[in-house]
CSV table of C-alpha atoms in Angstrom, one decimal:
chain,number,residue,atom,x,y,z
A,10,UNK,CA,8.8,29.2,-25.2
A,11,UNK,CA,8.4,31.8,-28.2
A,12,UNK,CA,11.2,33.8,-29.2
A,13,UNK,CA,10.7,36.9,-31.9
A,14,UNK,CA,13.2,38.2,-34.3
A,15,UNK,CA,14.7,41.3,-33.1
A,16,UNK,CA,16.6,43.6,-35.2
A,17,UNK,CA,19.1,46.5,-34.1
A,18,UNK,CA,18.5,50.0,-34.7
A,19,UNK,CA,21.8,51.5,-34.9
A,20,UNK,CA,23.8,48.5,-37.1
A,21,UNK,CA,20.5,46.7,-38.6
A,22,UNK,CA,21.8,43.3,-37.7
A,23,UNK,CA,19.2,40.9,-36.9
A,24,UNK,CA,19.2,38.3,-33.6
A,25,UNK,CA,17.1,36.6,-30.9
A,26,UNK,CA,18.8,37.9,-28.0
A,27,UNK,CA,17.6,41.1,-25.8
A,28,UNK,CA,20.8,43.2,-26.9
A,29,UNK,CA,22.7,43.4,-30.1
A,30,UNK,CA,25.7,41.2,-29.5
A,31,UNK,CA,27.8,43.5,-32.0
A,32,UNK,CA,27.0,46.8,-31.4
A,33,UNK,CA,25.2,46.5,-27.8
A,34,UNK,CA,22.2,48.6,-29.3
A,35,UNK,CA,18.9,48.6,-28.6
A,36,UNK,CA,16.6,45.9,-30.6
A,37,UNK,CA,13.2,46.4,-31.9
A,38,UNK,CA,11.0,43.4,-32.8
A,39,UNK,CA,10.4,42.8,-36.6
A,40,UNK,CA,7.2,41.6,-38.3
A,41,UNK,CA,6.9,40.6,-41.6
A,42,UNK,CA,4.1,42.3,-43.6
A,43,UNK,CA,0.6,40.8,-44.0
A,44,UNK,CA,0.0,38.4,-46.8
A,45,UNK,CA,-2.9,39.9,-49.3
A,46,UNK,CA,-3.4,38.3,-52.5
A,47,UNK,CA,-4.7,41.4,-53.8
A,48,UNK,CA,-1.0,42.9,-53.3
A,49,UNK,CA,-2.0,46.6,-54.2
A,50,UNK,CA,1.7,47.9,-54.0
A,51,UNK,CA,3.3,44.7,-55.3
A,52,UNK,CA,3.8,46.0,-59.0
A,53,UNK,CA,5.6,49.5,-57.7
A,54,UNK,CA,7.7,47.5,-55.1
A,55,UNK,CA,9.0,45.1,-58.2
A,56,UNK,CA,9.9,48.3,-60.0
A,57,UNK,CA,12.1,49.5,-57.0
A,58,UNK,CA,13.6,46.2,-56.5
A,59,UNK,CA,14.6,46.1,-60.6
A,60,UNK,CA,16.0,49.8,-60.0
A,61,UNK,CA,18.0,49.1,-57.1
A,62,UNK,CA,19.5,46.0,-58.6
A,63,UNK,CA,21.6,48.2,-60.8
A,64,UNK,CA,23.1,50.5,-58.2
């Protein structure tokens, strides 16, 4: 049986269950981004990560 990682839409908690264990909210299936060796937006993602680290 293949289980998919899910995230609560309201509290953003991750789980494998059908409903959020902490708030009972609806869940959405989350998928990781596809890997690409070219990664056209990697530079911008790293800049944003550095900017958010200072907050």
